[in-house]
mmCIF file of C-alpha atoms in Angstrom:
data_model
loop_
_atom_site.group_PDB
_atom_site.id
_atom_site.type_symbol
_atom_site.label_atom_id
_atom_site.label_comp_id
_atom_site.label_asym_id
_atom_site.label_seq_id
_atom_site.Cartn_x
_atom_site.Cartn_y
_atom_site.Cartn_z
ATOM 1 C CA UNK T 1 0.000 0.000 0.000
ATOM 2 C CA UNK T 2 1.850 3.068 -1.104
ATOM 3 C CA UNK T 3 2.120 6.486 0.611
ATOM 4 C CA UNK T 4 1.816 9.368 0.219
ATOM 5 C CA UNK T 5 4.529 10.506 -2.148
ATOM 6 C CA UNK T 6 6.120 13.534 -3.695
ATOM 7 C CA UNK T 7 8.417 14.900 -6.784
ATOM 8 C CA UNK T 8 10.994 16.117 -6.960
ATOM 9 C CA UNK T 9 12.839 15.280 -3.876
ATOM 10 C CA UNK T 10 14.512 18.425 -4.457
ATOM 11 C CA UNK T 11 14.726 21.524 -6.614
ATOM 12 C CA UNK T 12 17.081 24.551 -7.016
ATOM 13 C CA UNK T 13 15.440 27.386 -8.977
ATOM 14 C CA UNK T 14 16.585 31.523 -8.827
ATOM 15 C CA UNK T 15 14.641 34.263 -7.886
ATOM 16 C CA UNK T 16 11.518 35.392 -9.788
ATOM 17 C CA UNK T 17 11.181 31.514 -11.690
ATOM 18 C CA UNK T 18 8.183 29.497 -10.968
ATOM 19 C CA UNK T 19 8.023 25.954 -9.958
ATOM 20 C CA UNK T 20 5.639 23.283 -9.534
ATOM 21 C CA UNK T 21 5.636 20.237 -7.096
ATOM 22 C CA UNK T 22 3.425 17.345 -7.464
ATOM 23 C CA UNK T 23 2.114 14.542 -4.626
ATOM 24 C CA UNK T 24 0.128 11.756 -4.889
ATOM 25 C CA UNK T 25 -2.430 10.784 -2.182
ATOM 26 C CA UNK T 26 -2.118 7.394 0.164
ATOM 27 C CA UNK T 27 -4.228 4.610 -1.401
ATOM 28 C CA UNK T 28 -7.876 5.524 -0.523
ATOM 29 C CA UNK T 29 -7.447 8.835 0.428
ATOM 30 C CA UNK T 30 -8.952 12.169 -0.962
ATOM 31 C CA UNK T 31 -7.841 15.120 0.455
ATOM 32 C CA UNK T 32 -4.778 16.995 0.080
ATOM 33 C CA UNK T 33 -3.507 19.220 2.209
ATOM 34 C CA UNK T 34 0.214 21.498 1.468
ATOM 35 C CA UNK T 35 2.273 22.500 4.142
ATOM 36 C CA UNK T 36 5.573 25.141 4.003
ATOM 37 C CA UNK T 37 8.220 23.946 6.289
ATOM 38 C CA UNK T 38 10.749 26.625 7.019
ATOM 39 C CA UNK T 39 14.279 25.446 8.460
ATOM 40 C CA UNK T 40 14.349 25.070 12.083
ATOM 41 C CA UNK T 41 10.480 25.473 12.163
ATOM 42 C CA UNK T 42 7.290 23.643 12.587
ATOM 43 C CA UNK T 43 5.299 23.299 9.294
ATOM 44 C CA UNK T 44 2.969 26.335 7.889
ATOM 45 C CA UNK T 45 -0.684 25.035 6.479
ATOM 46 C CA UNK T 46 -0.318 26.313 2.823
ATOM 47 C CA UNK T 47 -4.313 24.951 1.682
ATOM 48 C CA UNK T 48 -6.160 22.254 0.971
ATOM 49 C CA UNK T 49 -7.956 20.720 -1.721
ATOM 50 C CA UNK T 50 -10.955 18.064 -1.880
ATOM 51 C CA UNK T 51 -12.872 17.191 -5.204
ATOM 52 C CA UNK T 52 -10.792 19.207 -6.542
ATOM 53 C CA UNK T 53 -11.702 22.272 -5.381
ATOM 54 C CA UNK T 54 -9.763 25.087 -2.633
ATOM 55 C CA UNK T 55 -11.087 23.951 0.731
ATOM 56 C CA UNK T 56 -9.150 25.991 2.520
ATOM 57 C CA UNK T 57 -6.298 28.606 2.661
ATOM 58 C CA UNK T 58 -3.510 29.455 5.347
ATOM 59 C CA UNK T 59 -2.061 32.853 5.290
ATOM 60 C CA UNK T 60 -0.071 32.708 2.161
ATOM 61 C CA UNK T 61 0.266 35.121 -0.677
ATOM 62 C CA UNK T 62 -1.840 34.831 -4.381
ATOM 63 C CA UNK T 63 1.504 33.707 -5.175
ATOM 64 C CA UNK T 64 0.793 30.432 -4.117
ATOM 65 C CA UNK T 65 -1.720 28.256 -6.092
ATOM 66 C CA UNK T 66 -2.500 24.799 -6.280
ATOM 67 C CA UNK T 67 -4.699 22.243 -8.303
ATOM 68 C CA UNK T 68 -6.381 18.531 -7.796
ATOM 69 C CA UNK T 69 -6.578 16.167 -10.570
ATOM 70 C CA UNK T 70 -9.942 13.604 -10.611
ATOM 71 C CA UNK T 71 -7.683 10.753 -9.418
ATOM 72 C CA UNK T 72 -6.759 13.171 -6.016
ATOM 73 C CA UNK T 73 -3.423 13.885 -7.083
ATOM 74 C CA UNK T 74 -2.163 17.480 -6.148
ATOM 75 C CA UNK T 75 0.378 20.113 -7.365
ATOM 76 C CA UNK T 76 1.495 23.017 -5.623
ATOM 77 C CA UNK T 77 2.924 25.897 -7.873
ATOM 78 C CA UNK T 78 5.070 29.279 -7.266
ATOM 79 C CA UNK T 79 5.438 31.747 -8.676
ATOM 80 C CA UNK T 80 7.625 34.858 -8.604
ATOM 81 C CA UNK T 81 10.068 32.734 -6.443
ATOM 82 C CA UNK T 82 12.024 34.877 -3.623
ATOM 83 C CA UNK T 83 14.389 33.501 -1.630
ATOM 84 C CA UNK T 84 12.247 33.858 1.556
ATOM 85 C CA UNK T 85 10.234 30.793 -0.513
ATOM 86 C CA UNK T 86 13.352 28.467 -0.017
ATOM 87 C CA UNK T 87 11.628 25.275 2.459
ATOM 88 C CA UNK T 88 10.320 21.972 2.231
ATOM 89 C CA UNK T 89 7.186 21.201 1.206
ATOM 90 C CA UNK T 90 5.440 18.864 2.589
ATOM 91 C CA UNK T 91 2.178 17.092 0.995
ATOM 92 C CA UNK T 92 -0.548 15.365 3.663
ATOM 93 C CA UNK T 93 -3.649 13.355 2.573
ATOM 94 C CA UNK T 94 -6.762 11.985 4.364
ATOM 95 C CA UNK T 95 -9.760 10.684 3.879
ATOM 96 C CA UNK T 96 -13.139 13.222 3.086
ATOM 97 C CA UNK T 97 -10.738 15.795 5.210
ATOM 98 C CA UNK T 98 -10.911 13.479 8.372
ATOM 99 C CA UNK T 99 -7.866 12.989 10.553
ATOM 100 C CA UNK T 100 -5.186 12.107 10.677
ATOM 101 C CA UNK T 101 -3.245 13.005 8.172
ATOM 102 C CA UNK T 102 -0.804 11.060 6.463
ATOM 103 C CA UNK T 103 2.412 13.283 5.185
ATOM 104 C CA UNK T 104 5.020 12.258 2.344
ATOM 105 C CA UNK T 105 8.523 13.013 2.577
ATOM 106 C CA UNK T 106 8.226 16.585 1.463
ATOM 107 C CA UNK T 107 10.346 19.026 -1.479
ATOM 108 C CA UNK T 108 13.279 20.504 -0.518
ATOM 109 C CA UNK T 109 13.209 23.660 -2.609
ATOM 110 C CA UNK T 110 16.452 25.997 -2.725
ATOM 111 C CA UNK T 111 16.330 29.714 -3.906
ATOM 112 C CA UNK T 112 19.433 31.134 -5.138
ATOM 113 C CA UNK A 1 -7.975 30.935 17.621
ATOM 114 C CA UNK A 2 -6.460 27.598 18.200
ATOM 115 C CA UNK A 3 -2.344 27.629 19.101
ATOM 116 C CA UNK A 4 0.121 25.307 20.210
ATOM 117 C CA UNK A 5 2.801 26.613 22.170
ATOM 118 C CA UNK A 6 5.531 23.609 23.052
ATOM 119 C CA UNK A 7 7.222 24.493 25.934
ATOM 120 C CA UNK A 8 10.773 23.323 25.271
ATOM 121 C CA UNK A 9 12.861 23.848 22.057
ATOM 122 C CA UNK A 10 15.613 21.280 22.924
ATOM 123 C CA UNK A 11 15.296 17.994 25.650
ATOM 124 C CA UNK A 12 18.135 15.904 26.466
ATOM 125 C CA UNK A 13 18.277 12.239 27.673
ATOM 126 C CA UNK A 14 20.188 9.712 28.345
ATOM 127 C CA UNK A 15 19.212 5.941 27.020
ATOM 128 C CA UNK A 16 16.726 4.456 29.000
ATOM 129 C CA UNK A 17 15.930 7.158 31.076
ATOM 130 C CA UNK A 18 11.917 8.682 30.965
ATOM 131 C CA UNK A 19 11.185 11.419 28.193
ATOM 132 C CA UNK A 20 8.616 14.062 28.789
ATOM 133 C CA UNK A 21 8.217 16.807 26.034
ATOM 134 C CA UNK A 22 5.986 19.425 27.160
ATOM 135 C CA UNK A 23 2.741 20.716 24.869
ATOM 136 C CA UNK A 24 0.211 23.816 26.178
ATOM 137 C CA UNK A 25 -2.543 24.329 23.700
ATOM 138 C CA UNK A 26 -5.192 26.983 23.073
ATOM 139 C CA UNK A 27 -8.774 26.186 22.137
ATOM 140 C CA UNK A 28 -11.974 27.505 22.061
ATOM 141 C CA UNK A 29 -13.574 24.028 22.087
ATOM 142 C CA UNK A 30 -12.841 20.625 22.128
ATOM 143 C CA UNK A 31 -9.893 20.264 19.990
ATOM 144 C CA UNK A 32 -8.209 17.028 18.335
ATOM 145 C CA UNK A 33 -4.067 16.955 19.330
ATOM 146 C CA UNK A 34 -1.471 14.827 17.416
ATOM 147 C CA UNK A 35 2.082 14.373 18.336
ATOM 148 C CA UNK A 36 3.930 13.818 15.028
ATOM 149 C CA UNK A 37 8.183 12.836 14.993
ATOM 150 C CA UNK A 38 10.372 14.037 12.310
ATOM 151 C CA UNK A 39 13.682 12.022 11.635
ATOM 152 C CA UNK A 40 16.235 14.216 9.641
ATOM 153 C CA UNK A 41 15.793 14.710 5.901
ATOM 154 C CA UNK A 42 12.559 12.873 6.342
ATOM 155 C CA UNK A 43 8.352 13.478 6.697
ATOM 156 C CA UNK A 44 6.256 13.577 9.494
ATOM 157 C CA UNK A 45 5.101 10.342 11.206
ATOM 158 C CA UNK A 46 1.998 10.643 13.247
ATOM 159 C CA UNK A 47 2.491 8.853 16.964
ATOM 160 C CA UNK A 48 -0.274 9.223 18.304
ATOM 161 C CA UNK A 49 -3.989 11.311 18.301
ATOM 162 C CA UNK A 50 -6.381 12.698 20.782
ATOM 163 C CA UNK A 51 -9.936 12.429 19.398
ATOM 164 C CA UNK A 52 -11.766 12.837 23.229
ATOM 165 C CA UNK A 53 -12.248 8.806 23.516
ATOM 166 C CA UNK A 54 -9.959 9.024 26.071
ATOM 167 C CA UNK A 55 -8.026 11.181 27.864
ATOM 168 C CA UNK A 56 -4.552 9.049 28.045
ATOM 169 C CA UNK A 57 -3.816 7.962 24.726
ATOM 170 C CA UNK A 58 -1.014 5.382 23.446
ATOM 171 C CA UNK A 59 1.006 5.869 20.534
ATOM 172 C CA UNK A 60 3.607 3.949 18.983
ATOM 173 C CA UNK A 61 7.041 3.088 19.737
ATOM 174 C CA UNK A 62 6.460 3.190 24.055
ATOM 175 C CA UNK A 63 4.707 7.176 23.745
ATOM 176 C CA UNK A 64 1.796 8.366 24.971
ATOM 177 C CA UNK A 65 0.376 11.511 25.970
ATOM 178 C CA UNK A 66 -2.397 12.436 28.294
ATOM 179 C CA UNK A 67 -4.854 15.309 27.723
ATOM 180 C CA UNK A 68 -5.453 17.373 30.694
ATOM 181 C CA UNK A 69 -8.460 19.580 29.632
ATOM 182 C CA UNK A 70 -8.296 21.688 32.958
ATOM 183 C CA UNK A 71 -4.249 22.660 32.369
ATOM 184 C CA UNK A 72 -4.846 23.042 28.724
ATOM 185 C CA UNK A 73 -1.606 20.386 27.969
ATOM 186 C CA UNK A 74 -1.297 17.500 26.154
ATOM 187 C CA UNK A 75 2.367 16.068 27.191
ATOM 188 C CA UNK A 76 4.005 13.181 25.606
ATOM 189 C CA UNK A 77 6.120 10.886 27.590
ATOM 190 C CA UNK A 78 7.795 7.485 27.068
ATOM 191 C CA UNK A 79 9.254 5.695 29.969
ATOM 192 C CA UNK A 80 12.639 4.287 28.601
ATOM 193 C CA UNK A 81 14.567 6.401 26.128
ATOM 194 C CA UNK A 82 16.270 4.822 22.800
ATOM 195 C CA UNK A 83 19.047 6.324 20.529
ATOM 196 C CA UNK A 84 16.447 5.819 17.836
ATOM 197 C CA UNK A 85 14.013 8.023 19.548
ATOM 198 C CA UNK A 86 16.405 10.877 18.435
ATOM 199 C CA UNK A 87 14.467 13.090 16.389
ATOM 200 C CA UNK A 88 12.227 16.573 15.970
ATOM 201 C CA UNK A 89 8.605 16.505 17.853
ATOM 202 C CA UNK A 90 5.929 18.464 16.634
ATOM 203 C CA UNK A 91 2.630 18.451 19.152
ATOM 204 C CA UNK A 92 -0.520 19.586 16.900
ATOM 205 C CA UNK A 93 -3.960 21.259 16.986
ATOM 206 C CA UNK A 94 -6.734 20.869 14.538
ATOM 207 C CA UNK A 95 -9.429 22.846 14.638
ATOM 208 C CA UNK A 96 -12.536 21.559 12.674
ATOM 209 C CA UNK A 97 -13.586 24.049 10.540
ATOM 210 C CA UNK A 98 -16.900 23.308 7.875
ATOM 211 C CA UNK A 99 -15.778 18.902 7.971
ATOM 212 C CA UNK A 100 -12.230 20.491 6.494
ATOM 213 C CA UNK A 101 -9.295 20.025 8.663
ATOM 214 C CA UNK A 102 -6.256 21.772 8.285
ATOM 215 C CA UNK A 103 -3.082 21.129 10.874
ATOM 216 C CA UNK A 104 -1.710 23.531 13.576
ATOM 217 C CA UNK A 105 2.084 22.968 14.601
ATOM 218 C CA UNK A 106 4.004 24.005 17.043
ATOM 219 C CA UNK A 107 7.465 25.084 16.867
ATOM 220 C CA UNK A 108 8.945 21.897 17.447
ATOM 221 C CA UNK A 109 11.425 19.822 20.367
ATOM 222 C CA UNK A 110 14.583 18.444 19.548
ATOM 223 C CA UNK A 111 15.150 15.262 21.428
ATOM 224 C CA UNK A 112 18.569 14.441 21.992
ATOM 225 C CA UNK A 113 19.712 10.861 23.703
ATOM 226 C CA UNK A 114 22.695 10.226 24.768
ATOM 227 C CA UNK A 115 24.454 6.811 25.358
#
């Protein structure tokens, strides 16, 4: 029974560029949540998305957008990268939003 | 609004010695708590939940935590320390919100053990 899982494991990008990270939902499971996980800090709730619509949204700039695909998969994009940006990202599913959440091994993202 | 405010940023053990890290919460209701670990370079494993069945709950690997309503804490303990409990512990708050659920951390507890 597979995880939750993410790509890339990790990603430079510069200033200004836009990325996209992708994760894939634990077997069974249909909500995604996004978390930002700044170095040496606990993890930030980014959004969430179920039937793949915006659920919810943390306190994070327009910036920061995200889709859900009809089999539950997720991405996350950037855009306008600054370096304050550079974290990992970690990916969480669950079932119909229930707890608990089940997290993947997250993005490290680098801004140079 | 819900918080989580963990009281220590760094605990030190030695093996086989008890563990207590230390978790205050703020809630305007009845709240479900999670204490999640965090090995380097890695994601979050959940050890344990407090859904209001009961008020000490049992995780995995030896932890538990008990929920004391009246001091507002949820503290995780374990009663023998290993070297592979070394890690990052994050206690949690989720505030239920519409049948959406999104994930309150706190700022995390190093655990250090020490042969």
């Amino acid at each position: 029974d597979a995880g939750v899982t993410q790509s890339p494991t990790h990603l430079i990008k510069t200033r200004g560029q836009q990325v996209t990270l992708r994760c894939s939902p634990k077997s069974g499971h249909d909500t995604v949540s996004w978390y930002q996980q700044a170095l040496g800090q606990g993890p930030q709730f980014i959004f969430q998305y179920y039937e793949e619509e915006e659920r919810q949204r943390g306190n994070f700039p327009d910036r920061f957008s995200g889709h859900q695909f009809p089999n539950y998969s997720s991405e996350l994009n950037v855009n306008a990268l600054l370096l304050g940006d550079s974290a990992l990202y970690l990916c969480a599913s669950s079932f119909k939003g229930d707890q608990p959440q089940h997290f993947g091994d997250g993005t490290r993202l680098s801004i140079l | 609004a819900q918080s989580v405010t963990q009281l220590d940023s760094h605990v030190s053990v030695s093996e086989g010695t008890p563990v207590l890290l230390r978790c205050n919460y703020s809630s305007s209701y009845s709240p479900s708590l999670f204490w999640y670990v965090q090995h380097p370079n890695k994601g979050l494993q959940l050890l344990l939940k407090y859904t209001s069945a009961a008020t000490l709950v049992k995780g995995i690997n030896g932890f538990e935590a008990e929920f004391k309503k009246s001091e507002t804490s949820f503290h995780l303990t374990k009663p023998s320390a290993h070297m592979s409990d070394a890690a990052e512990y994050f206690c949690v708050v989720s505030p239920f919100s519409g049948g959406y659920n999104k994930l309150i951390f706190g700022a995390g507890t190093r655990l250090a053990v020490h042969p």
